[in-house]
Each structure stands twice: as structure tokens, then as C-alpha cells.
Amino acid sequence: MARVAFIGLGNMGGGMAANLAKAGHEVRAFDLSQAALTKAEERGCSRAADAASAVEGADAVITMLPAGKHVAEVFRSAVFGKAPTGAILIDCSTIDVDTARTVEEEAKAAGYTMVDAPVSGGIAAAEGGTLTFMVGGSDDGFERSRPYLEQMGKAVIHAGDAGAGQAAKICNNMLLGATMVATCETFALAQKLGLDLQTFYDISSKASGQSWSMTSYCPVPGVGPETPADRGYQGGFATALMLKDLKLAAEAARAAGAYTPMGGEAEELYQRFADRGGAGLDFSAIIKLIDDSWTPPSGEGN
């Protein structure tokens, strides 16, 4: 088994690191949160004093960080020149394409092989080891990273060269954000037209309107399989994270000269919902803004 440095133990990273430890790797973990480090220790990881000490002697370095600026800072200050050049570097964060490509170019110049490997699947998939990884980088980088990624996921797909993983992730999540809004609009309309929502689900989930947002992540409580809607929209994929991904997609679209009107509308709606206090709820809770049932928490915007 390998020595793995894992930096970033948030909602996603904590479960991912635990699965690597469960697979038998020696996982040296670091996070700024002491609570996250304690939890990682309880799940089989060892605690590193800082990121630089975590990567010493590592066979693989895996990061799961909030944004591009954090990824660039960690790799430049704590990984390049600290980790062995034989280590495979894997960034699983969701960040902008330009930063991903820049950091991977810097890694190559420093003698490392690096890939970007953002994930899809949410917290439950991170805990259960059923994530989907979209990998950008060289063929060699993909093959070297795959054994580690397969121990955290159910699907590992080579999307292309450096940055392609990030490009695939933001395109996927722009589609998800837009289809969830459309799904919520549809259920709100069906209810106003007097349809029983379970009956409508039974029809549309087997007809041309079927989508993942409906059949796997229905935003209506008590309809379809269990989803965050059945838990008061707690857990799952937070509105704030969906908004982050939609903003990354909008940034990429502007840079590429692509016209993405549905993505832009979805971003505007999620921004409005977040501003009104919905940032911490699952993104499917946008239905409460659409059907006008949302009451902003005290002190939040209207």
C-alpha cells in the first residue's frame, strides 16, 4: 500500500480520505480545522502538523480545497519542492479551468506529474466511495492516478488534457443547475394545475421529461426515492456550492465566447436564493423560491 498525503478534509475530503485509509493506505491528513483532523484520525488517518509535513515521502498527494486560490497557494508553498518528484499529484477540488492549467504547468516544470480530478456525487457518494471523477491530464498521469481514484469512486473517466476535468465538471453542474430549476418549475406548475405530484412523477419519470433531477433527486418531499427534500433539504449539495459552480461556468463561458442563457438564468436564481438565506440548504430547495413558499430567516434579504 502507498503513503498518501490528503489535504482538505471538509464534507467531501473527509470521506474520501477515510476510504483511502480503509483501502489500506497510510493516509497523512491535514486541514486547518482541528475538528476535521480529529475525525480523520478516528477514521484511520494520521494527523500531519501542516501541509508540507503531510507530503514528505508521499507516493500520492491529493487535495480537496475550496477554490483556485487555495489550490495554487498550497501547491506552490507546501507541495512543490517538498513532495518527492515521483509522487503523483491529484487535485480533486472544483476550481476555474485557467488556474488548474496553470498549476499543472508549474507542476510539470518542477518535475511532477499532476492531474485535475474534480468529482460528482455529493457527500453521500464521498462517504460511500461511489464518486465519479473527471480527470484532466496526460495519459501517464491518468493511469498513475486511477488506482487511488478508483478506491474513492465508482467511475474514473479521462476527460482530456490539463484542465479538462474542471471543464467537464463545470459543464456538468451547469446542466444540473439548469435542469433542477426546470424540474422545480414543472412540479410547481403541476401542483397549480391540480395534478397529484406522485402521479405526475410516475408519468414524467417514464416519459420524455425524465431527468436525473427528477428521478434521482426529486425536489418534492415524499415523491420518488429519498432525497434531501425528505430531510428538510439538509445535507446533499449546498446551494452555495451550486452557485459557486454556476459562477465558474459563467466565467468559463465568457472566456470561451460561449452563449449560455439557461446557465445564466440558473445562476441568477441561485444567487437570489442564497442572498435570501438559502445558501446552506441543498440546491433542490430552490423549489421553495420558485413556488413562493420560501420565508427568509430573520435578518436575511427579501
mmCIF file of C-alpha atoms in Angstrom:
data_model
loop_
_atom_site.group_PDB
_atom_site.id
_atom_site.type_symbol
_atom_site.label_atom_id
_atom_site.label_comp_id
_atom_site.label_asym_id
_atom_site.label_seq_id
_atom_site.Cartn_x
_atom_site.Cartn_y
_atom_site.Cartn_z
ATOM 1 C CA MET A 1 0.000 0.000 0.000
ATOM 2 C CA ALA A 2 1.047 3.599 -0.584
ATOM 3 C CA ARG A 3 1.743 6.645 1.533
ATOM 4 C CA VAL A 4 -0.882 9.250 0.667
ATOM 5 C CA ALA A 5 -0.968 12.907 1.696
ATOM 6 C CA PHE A 6 -4.534 14.242 1.822
ATOM 7 C CA ILE A 7 -5.014 17.985 2.218
ATOM 8 C CA GLY A 8 -8.526 19.327 2.758
ATOM 9 C CA LEU A 9 -10.899 17.343 4.987
ATOM 10 C CA GLY A 10 -14.221 19.112 4.525
ATOM 11 C CA ASN A 11 -17.562 17.487 3.805
ATOM 12 C CA MET A 12 -16.162 15.760 0.731
ATOM 13 C CA GLY A 13 -12.488 15.329 1.583
ATOM 14 C CA GLY A 14 -13.105 13.731 4.962
ATOM 15 C CA GLY A 15 -14.988 10.798 3.469
ATOM 16 C CA MET A 16 -12.554 10.448 0.581
ATOM 17 C CA ALA A 17 -9.519 10.293 2.889
ATOM 18 C CA ALA A 18 -11.286 7.758 5.113
ATOM 19 C CA ASN A 19 -11.929 5.497 2.125
ATOM 20 C CA LEU A 20 -8.245 5.551 1.185
ATOM 21 C CA ALA A 21 -7.326 4.617 4.752
ATOM 22 C CA LYS A 22 -9.943 1.861 4.669
ATOM 23 C CA ALA A 23 -8.286 0.537 1.499
ATOM 24 C CA GLY A 24 -5.058 0.092 3.463
ATOM 25 C CA HIS A 25 -3.080 3.196 2.515
ATOM 26 C CA GLU A 26 -1.097 5.179 5.060
ATOM 27 C CA VAL A 27 -3.001 8.462 4.857
ATOM 28 C CA ARG A 28 -1.384 11.536 6.375
ATOM 29 C CA ALA A 29 -4.087 14.171 6.543
ATOM 30 C CA PHE A 30 -4.077 17.913 7.049
ATOM 31 C CA ASP A 31 -6.779 20.535 7.392
ATOM 32 C CA LEU A 32 -6.966 23.916 9.097
ATOM 33 C CA SER A 33 -9.895 22.572 11.138
ATOM 34 C CA GLN A 34 -8.829 20.676 14.238
ATOM 35 C CA ALA A 35 -12.243 19.032 14.414
ATOM 36 C CA ALA A 36 -11.802 17.695 10.880
ATOM 37 C CA LEU A 37 -8.360 16.354 11.774
ATOM 38 C CA THR A 38 -9.698 14.619 14.868
ATOM 39 C CA LYS A 39 -12.447 12.990 12.829
ATOM 40 C CA ALA A 40 -9.918 11.875 10.213
ATOM 41 C CA GLU A 41 -7.791 10.259 12.937
ATOM 42 C CA GLU A 42 -10.842 8.404 14.222
ATOM 43 C CA ARG A 43 -11.349 7.042 10.703
ATOM 44 C CA GLY A 44 -7.857 5.670 10.220
ATOM 45 C CA CYS A 45 -5.776 8.621 9.031
ATOM 46 C CA SER A 46 -2.771 10.085 10.795
ATOM 47 C CA ARG A 47 -2.578 13.783 11.636
ATOM 48 C CA ALA A 48 0.016 15.992 9.942
ATOM 49 C CA ALA A 49 1.178 19.211 11.574
ATOM 50 C CA ASP A 50 0.901 21.104 8.297
ATOM 51 C CA ALA A 51 0.573 20.537 4.565
ATOM 52 C CA ALA A 52 4.323 20.485 3.969
ATOM 53 C CA SER A 53 4.912 17.740 6.532
ATOM 54 C CA ALA A 54 1.963 15.757 5.139
ATOM 55 C CA VAL A 55 3.591 15.461 1.710
ATOM 56 C CA GLU A 56 7.029 14.362 2.896
ATOM 57 C CA GLY A 57 7.837 10.963 1.387
ATOM 58 C CA ALA A 58 4.363 10.679 -0.169
ATOM 59 C CA ASP A 59 3.598 8.433 -3.128
ATOM 60 C CA ALA A 60 0.499 10.483 -3.889
ATOM 61 C CA VAL A 61 -0.684 13.946 -2.876
ATOM 62 C CA ILE A 62 -4.432 14.574 -3.033
ATOM 63 C CA THR A 63 -6.072 17.929 -2.407
ATOM 64 C CA MET A 64 -9.735 18.863 -1.894
ATOM 65 C CA LEU A 65 -9.844 22.632 -1.381
ATOM 66 C CA PRO A 66 -12.450 25.411 -1.652
ATOM 67 C CA ALA A 67 -11.204 27.494 -4.595
ATOM 68 C CA GLY A 68 -8.462 28.052 -7.141
ATOM 69 C CA LYS A 69 -6.544 30.498 -4.950
ATOM 70 C CA HIS A 70 -6.270 27.860 -2.223
ATOM 71 C CA VAL A 71 -5.108 25.192 -4.661
ATOM 72 C CA ALA A 72 -2.423 27.449 -6.124
ATOM 73 C CA GLU A 73 -1.213 28.545 -2.690
ATOM 74 C CA VAL A 74 -0.998 25.007 -1.258
ATOM 75 C CA PHE A 75 0.855 23.549 -4.219
ATOM 76 C CA ARG A 76 3.261 26.465 -4.523
ATOM 77 C CA SER A 77 4.047 26.757 -0.823
ATOM 78 C CA ALA A 78 3.709 23.229 0.522
ATOM 79 C CA VAL A 79 3.910 20.680 -2.298
ATOM 80 C CA PHE A 80 6.367 21.770 -4.994
ATOM 81 C CA GLY A 81 9.846 21.106 -3.692
ATOM 82 C CA LYS A 82 8.512 19.356 -0.576
ATOM 83 C CA ALA A 83 6.897 16.213 -2.003
ATOM 84 C CA PRO A 84 9.085 13.681 -3.849
ATOM 85 C CA THR A 85 9.050 14.335 -7.591
ATOM 86 C CA GLY A 86 7.953 10.728 -8.055
ATOM 87 C CA ALA A 87 4.656 11.422 -6.284
ATOM 88 C CA ILE A 88 1.513 11.698 -8.393
ATOM 89 C CA LEU A 89 -0.288 14.980 -7.627
ATOM 90 C CA ILE A 90 -4.106 14.855 -7.762
ATOM 91 C CA ASP A 91 -6.285 17.912 -7.229
ATOM 92 C CA CYS A 92 -9.919 16.945 -6.658
ATOM 93 C CA SER A 93 -11.139 20.476 -5.942
ATOM 94 C CA THR A 94 -13.609 22.216 -8.234
ATOM 95 C CA ILE A 95 -11.848 25.341 -9.494
ATOM 96 C CA ASP A 96 -11.562 27.508 -12.593
ATOM 97 C CA VAL A 97 -10.010 25.966 -15.675
ATOM 98 C CA ASP A 98 -7.254 28.575 -16.039
ATOM 99 C CA THR A 99 -5.913 28.021 -12.518
ATOM 100 C CA ALA A 100 -5.996 24.251 -12.989
ATOM 101 C CA ARG A 101 -3.963 24.521 -16.174
ATOM 102 C CA THR A 102 -1.516 26.999 -14.671
ATOM 103 C CA VAL A 103 -0.811 24.895 -11.575
ATOM 104 C CA GLU A 104 -0.414 21.748 -13.676
ATOM 105 C CA GLU A 105 2.070 23.552 -15.934
ATOM 106 C CA GLU A 106 4.003 24.662 -12.849
ATOM 107 C CA ALA A 107 3.969 21.092 -11.539
ATOM 108 C CA LYS A 108 5.371 19.801 -14.825
ATOM 109 C CA ALA A 109 8.089 22.458 -14.801
ATOM 110 C CA ALA A 110 9.029 21.361 -11.266
ATOM 111 C CA GLY A 111 9.341 17.729 -12.362
ATOM 112 C CA TYR A 112 5.968 16.408 -11.182
ATOM 113 C CA THR A 113 3.077 14.633 -12.863
ATOM 114 C CA MET A 114 -0.253 16.220 -11.907
ATOM 115 C CA VAL A 115 -3.912 15.801 -12.835
ATOM 116 C CA ASP A 116 -7.097 17.701 -12.076
ATOM 117 C CA ALA A 117 -9.803 15.282 -10.960
ATOM 118 C CA PRO A 118 -12.947 17.054 -9.732
ATOM 119 C CA VAL A 119 -15.796 14.889 -8.502
ATOM 120 C CA SER A 120 -19.522 14.449 -8.887
ATOM 121 C CA GLY A 121 -21.796 12.682 -6.452
ATOM 122 C CA GLY A 122 -22.030 14.723 -3.273
ATOM 123 C CA ILE A 123 -21.351 13.934 0.370
ATOM 124 C CA ALA A 124 -23.105 10.552 0.415
ATOM 125 C CA ALA A 125 -21.028 9.367 -2.542
ATOM 126 C CA ALA A 126 -17.833 10.657 -0.919
ATOM 127 C CA GLU A 127 -18.658 8.658 2.200
ATOM 128 C CA GLY A 128 -19.707 5.575 0.270
ATOM 129 C CA GLY A 129 -16.816 5.583 -2.202
ATOM 130 C CA THR A 130 -19.136 5.977 -5.203
ATOM 131 C CA LEU A 131 -17.942 9.298 -6.651
ATOM 132 C CA THR A 132 -17.449 9.985 -10.347
ATOM 133 C CA PHE A 133 -14.062 11.504 -11.203
ATOM 134 C CA MET A 134 -13.473 13.616 -14.323
ATOM 135 C CA VAL A 135 -9.735 13.625 -14.913
ATOM 136 C CA GLY A 136 -7.670 16.113 -16.868
ATOM 137 C CA GLY A 137 -4.007 15.487 -17.608
ATOM 138 C CA SER A 138 -1.624 13.296 -19.548
ATOM 139 C CA ASP A 139 -2.256 9.625 -20.275
ATOM 140 C CA ASP A 140 0.515 8.747 -17.833
ATOM 141 C CA GLY A 141 -0.964 10.977 -15.153
ATOM 142 C CA PHE A 142 -4.381 9.428 -15.617
ATOM 143 C CA GLU A 143 -3.038 5.879 -15.313
ATOM 144 C CA ARG A 144 -0.984 6.728 -12.226
ATOM 145 C CA SER A 145 -3.887 8.487 -10.510
ATOM 146 C CA ARG A 146 -6.529 5.908 -11.386
ATOM 147 C CA PRO A 147 -5.741 3.317 -8.666
ATOM 148 C CA TYR A 148 -6.262 5.944 -5.953
ATOM 149 C CA LEU A 149 -9.362 7.429 -7.551
ATOM 150 C CA GLU A 150 -10.944 4.015 -8.043
ATOM 151 C CA GLN A 151 -10.738 3.437 -4.305
ATOM 152 C CA MET A 152 -12.848 6.561 -3.763
ATOM 153 C CA GLY A 153 -15.267 6.267 -6.670
ATOM 154 C CA LYS A 154 -17.348 4.129 -8.971
ATOM 155 C CA ALA A 155 -16.324 5.827 -12.235
ATOM 156 C CA VAL A 156 -12.985 7.364 -13.270
ATOM 157 C CA ILE A 157 -13.073 8.984 -16.705
ATOM 158 C CA HIS A 158 -10.220 10.618 -18.614
ATOM 159 C CA ALA A 159 -11.700 13.881 -19.923
ATOM 160 C CA GLY A 160 -8.605 15.113 -21.784
ATOM 161 C CA ASP A 161 -5.530 17.244 -21.189
ATOM 162 C CA ALA A 162 -4.794 19.540 -18.234
ATOM 163 C CA GLY A 163 -7.901 21.412 -17.126
ATOM 164 C CA ALA A 164 -10.296 19.112 -18.992
ATOM 165 C CA GLY A 165 -11.554 17.595 -15.759
ATOM 166 C CA GLN A 166 -12.527 21.033 -14.485
ATOM 167 C CA ALA A 167 -14.135 21.896 -17.814
ATOM 168 C CA ALA A 168 -16.235 18.712 -17.699
ATOM 169 C CA LYS A 169 -17.246 19.345 -14.081
ATOM 170 C CA ILE A 170 -18.477 22.904 -14.587
ATOM 171 C CA CYS A 171 -20.341 21.946 -17.780
ATOM 172 C CA ASN A 172 -21.981 19.035 -15.951
ATOM 173 C CA ASN A 173 -23.005 21.182 -13.000
ATOM 174 C CA MET A 174 -24.320 23.994 -15.179
ATOM 175 C CA LEU A 175 -26.579 21.385 -16.788
ATOM 176 C CA LEU A 176 -27.567 20.057 -13.362
ATOM 177 C CA GLY A 177 -28.350 23.527 -12.004
ATOM 178 C CA ALA A 178 -30.483 24.416 -15.022
ATOM 179 C CA THR A 179 -32.358 21.111 -15.099
ATOM 180 C CA MET A 180 -33.095 21.318 -11.375
ATOM 181 C CA VAL A 181 -34.632 24.763 -11.856
ATOM 182 C CA ALA A 182 -36.748 23.433 -14.734
ATOM 183 C CA THR A 183 -37.778 20.412 -12.655
ATOM 184 C CA CYS A 184 -38.848 22.659 -9.781
ATOM 185 C CA GLU A 185 -40.792 24.926 -12.121
ATOM 186 C CA THR A 186 -42.557 21.892 -13.566
ATOM 187 C CA PHE A 187 -43.639 20.490 -10.207
ATOM 188 C CA ALA A 188 -44.843 23.934 -9.119
ATOM 189 C CA LEU A 189 -46.921 24.224 -12.302
ATOM 190 C CA ALA A 190 -48.256 20.667 -11.979
ATOM 191 C CA GLN A 191 -49.470 21.425 -8.467
ATOM 192 C CA LYS A 192 -51.208 24.637 -9.537
ATOM 193 C CA LEU A 193 -52.914 22.718 -12.346
ATOM 194 C CA GLY A 194 -54.323 20.299 -9.776
ATOM 195 C CA LEU A 195 -52.183 17.257 -10.564
ATOM 196 C CA ASP A 196 -51.252 14.823 -7.826
ATOM 197 C CA LEU A 197 -47.458 15.186 -7.658
ATOM 198 C CA GLN A 198 -46.739 11.498 -7.176
ATOM 199 C CA THR A 199 -48.915 10.712 -10.172
ATOM 200 C CA PHE A 200 -47.151 13.384 -12.215
ATOM 201 C CA TYR A 201 -43.799 11.904 -11.151
ATOM 202 C CA ASP A 202 -44.950 8.415 -12.190
ATOM 203 C CA ILE A 203 -45.841 9.777 -15.617
ATOM 204 C CA SER A 204 -42.972 12.148 -16.332
ATOM 205 C CA SER A 205 -40.255 9.888 -14.914
ATOM 206 C CA LYS A 206 -41.204 7.383 -17.642
ATOM 207 C CA ALA A 207 -41.790 9.940 -20.389
ATOM 208 C CA SER A 208 -39.722 12.405 -22.384
ATOM 209 C CA GLY A 209 -39.464 14.851 -19.475
ATOM 210 C CA GLN A 210 -37.385 12.411 -17.420
ATOM 211 C CA SER A 211 -34.111 13.716 -15.981
ATOM 212 C CA TRP A 212 -31.715 12.892 -13.140
ATOM 213 C CA SER A 213 -33.033 15.912 -11.233
ATOM 214 C CA MET A 214 -36.463 14.280 -11.228
ATOM 215 C CA THR A 215 -35.843 10.544 -10.903
ATOM 216 C CA SER A 216 -32.784 10.525 -8.635
ATOM 217 C CA TYR A 217 -33.053 13.847 -6.805
ATOM 218 C CA CYS A 218 -36.699 14.858 -6.802
ATOM 219 C CA PRO A 219 -37.122 18.268 -5.110
ATOM 220 C CA VAL A 220 -40.588 17.374 -3.722
ATOM 221 C CA PRO A 221 -40.814 15.675 -0.294
ATOM 222 C CA GLY A 222 -42.400 12.233 -0.349
ATOM 223 C CA VAL A 223 -42.135 11.800 -4.110
ATOM 224 C CA GLY A 224 -39.720 9.331 -5.722
ATOM 225 C CA PRO A 225 -36.676 7.919 -3.905
ATOM 226 C CA GLU A 226 -35.475 9.518 -0.677
ATOM 227 C CA THR A 227 -33.645 12.787 -1.303
ATOM 228 C CA PRO A 228 -32.631 15.837 0.760
ATOM 229 C CA ALA A 229 -36.184 17.141 0.164
ATOM 230 C CA ASP A 230 -37.323 14.433 2.604
ATOM 231 C CA ARG A 231 -34.910 15.748 5.232
ATOM 232 C CA GLY A 232 -35.891 19.400 5.147
ATOM 233 C CA TYR A 233 -33.352 19.989 2.354
ATOM 234 C CA GLN A 234 -30.481 19.264 4.733
ATOM 235 C CA GLY A 235 -27.310 17.548 3.531
ATOM 236 C CA GLY A 236 -26.733 16.817 -0.127
ATOM 237 C CA PHE A 237 -25.158 19.532 -2.296
ATOM 238 C CA ALA A 238 -25.450 23.001 -0.798
ATOM 239 C CA THR A 239 -26.927 25.902 -2.739
ATOM 240 C CA ALA A 240 -23.714 27.845 -2.080
ATOM 241 C CA LEU A 241 -21.694 25.143 -3.853
ATOM 242 C CA MET A 242 -24.062 25.020 -6.813
ATOM 243 C CA LEU A 243 -23.811 28.804 -7.065
ATOM 244 C CA LYS A 244 -20.020 28.559 -6.994
ATOM 245 C CA ASP A 245 -20.056 26.077 -9.880
ATOM 246 C CA LEU A 246 -22.508 28.177 -11.898
ATOM 247 C CA LYS A 247 -20.258 31.205 -11.468
ATOM 248 C CA LEU A 248 -17.272 29.137 -12.654
ATOM 249 C CA ALA A 249 -19.312 28.062 -15.682
ATOM 250 C CA ALA A 250 -20.261 31.675 -16.431
ATOM 251 C CA GLU A 251 -16.616 32.719 -16.137
ATOM 252 C CA ALA A 252 -15.554 29.946 -18.496
ATOM 253 C CA ALA A 253 -18.328 30.814 -20.952
ATOM 254 C CA ARG A 254 -17.235 34.454 -21.081
ATOM 255 C CA ALA A 255 -13.625 33.428 -21.677
ATOM 256 C CA ALA A 256 -14.638 30.990 -24.430
ATOM 257 C CA GLY A 257 -17.183 33.295 -26.046
ATOM 258 C CA ALA A 258 -19.985 30.758 -25.440
ATOM 259 C CA TYR A 259 -23.655 31.759 -25.138
ATOM 260 C CA THR A 260 -25.194 30.068 -22.078
ATOM 261 C CA PRO A 261 -28.531 31.789 -21.346
ATOM 262 C CA MET A 262 -30.016 28.935 -19.293
ATOM 263 C CA GLY A 263 -26.874 28.709 -17.194
ATOM 264 C CA GLY A 264 -27.046 32.456 -16.618
ATOM 265 C CA GLU A 265 -30.690 32.302 -15.537
ATOM 266 C CA ALA A 266 -29.918 29.444 -13.157
ATOM 267 C CA GLU A 267 -27.037 31.427 -11.648
ATOM 268 C CA GLU A 268 -29.308 34.436 -11.091
ATOM 269 C CA LEU A 269 -31.958 32.331 -9.342
ATOM 270 C CA TYR A 270 -29.466 30.550 -7.092
ATOM 271 C CA GLN A 271 -27.836 33.884 -6.236
ATOM 272 C CA ARG A 272 -31.231 35.270 -5.228
ATOM 273 C CA PHE A 273 -31.975 32.193 -3.113
ATOM 274 C CA ALA A 274 -28.563 32.333 -1.407
ATOM 275 C CA ASP A 275 -28.980 36.048 -0.708
ATOM 276 C CA ARG A 276 -32.307 35.292 0.960
ATOM 277 C CA GLY A 277 -30.814 32.789 3.375
ATOM 278 C CA GLY A 278 -30.896 29.562 1.388
ATOM 279 C CA ALA A 279 -27.129 29.132 0.884
ATOM 280 C CA GLY A 280 -26.790 26.299 3.389
ATOM 281 C CA LEU A 281 -29.729 24.247 2.121
ATOM 282 C CA ASP A 282 -29.499 21.594 -0.562
ATOM 283 C CA PHE A 283 -29.702 23.097 -4.039
ATOM 284 C CA SER A 284 -33.035 21.374 -4.729
ATOM 285 C CA ALA A 285 -34.574 23.699 -2.132
ATOM 286 C CA ILE A 286 -34.683 26.285 -4.947
ATOM 287 C CA ILE A 287 -38.228 24.940 -5.419
ATOM 288 C CA LYS A 288 -39.242 26.966 -2.361
ATOM 289 C CA LEU A 289 -38.177 30.161 -4.113
ATOM 290 C CA ILE A 290 -39.941 29.138 -7.310
ATOM 291 C CA ASP A 291 -43.265 28.160 -5.683
ATOM 292 C CA ASP A 292 -43.075 31.228 -3.406
ATOM 293 C CA SER A 293 -43.096 29.193 -0.195
ATOM 294 C CA TRP A 294 -39.683 30.419 0.996
ATOM 295 C CA THR A 295 -39.572 32.507 4.154
ATOM 296 C CA PRO A 296 -36.114 34.082 4.584
ATOM 297 C CA PRO A 297 -34.560 33.555 8.027
ATOM 298 C CA SER A 298 -34.735 36.569 10.307
ATOM 299 C CA GLY A 299 -32.236 39.204 9.235
ATOM 300 C CA GLU A 300 -31.773 37.806 5.697
ATOM 301 C CA GLY A 301 -32.640 39.607 2.479
ATOM 302 C CA ASN A 302 -36.118 39.660 0.987
#
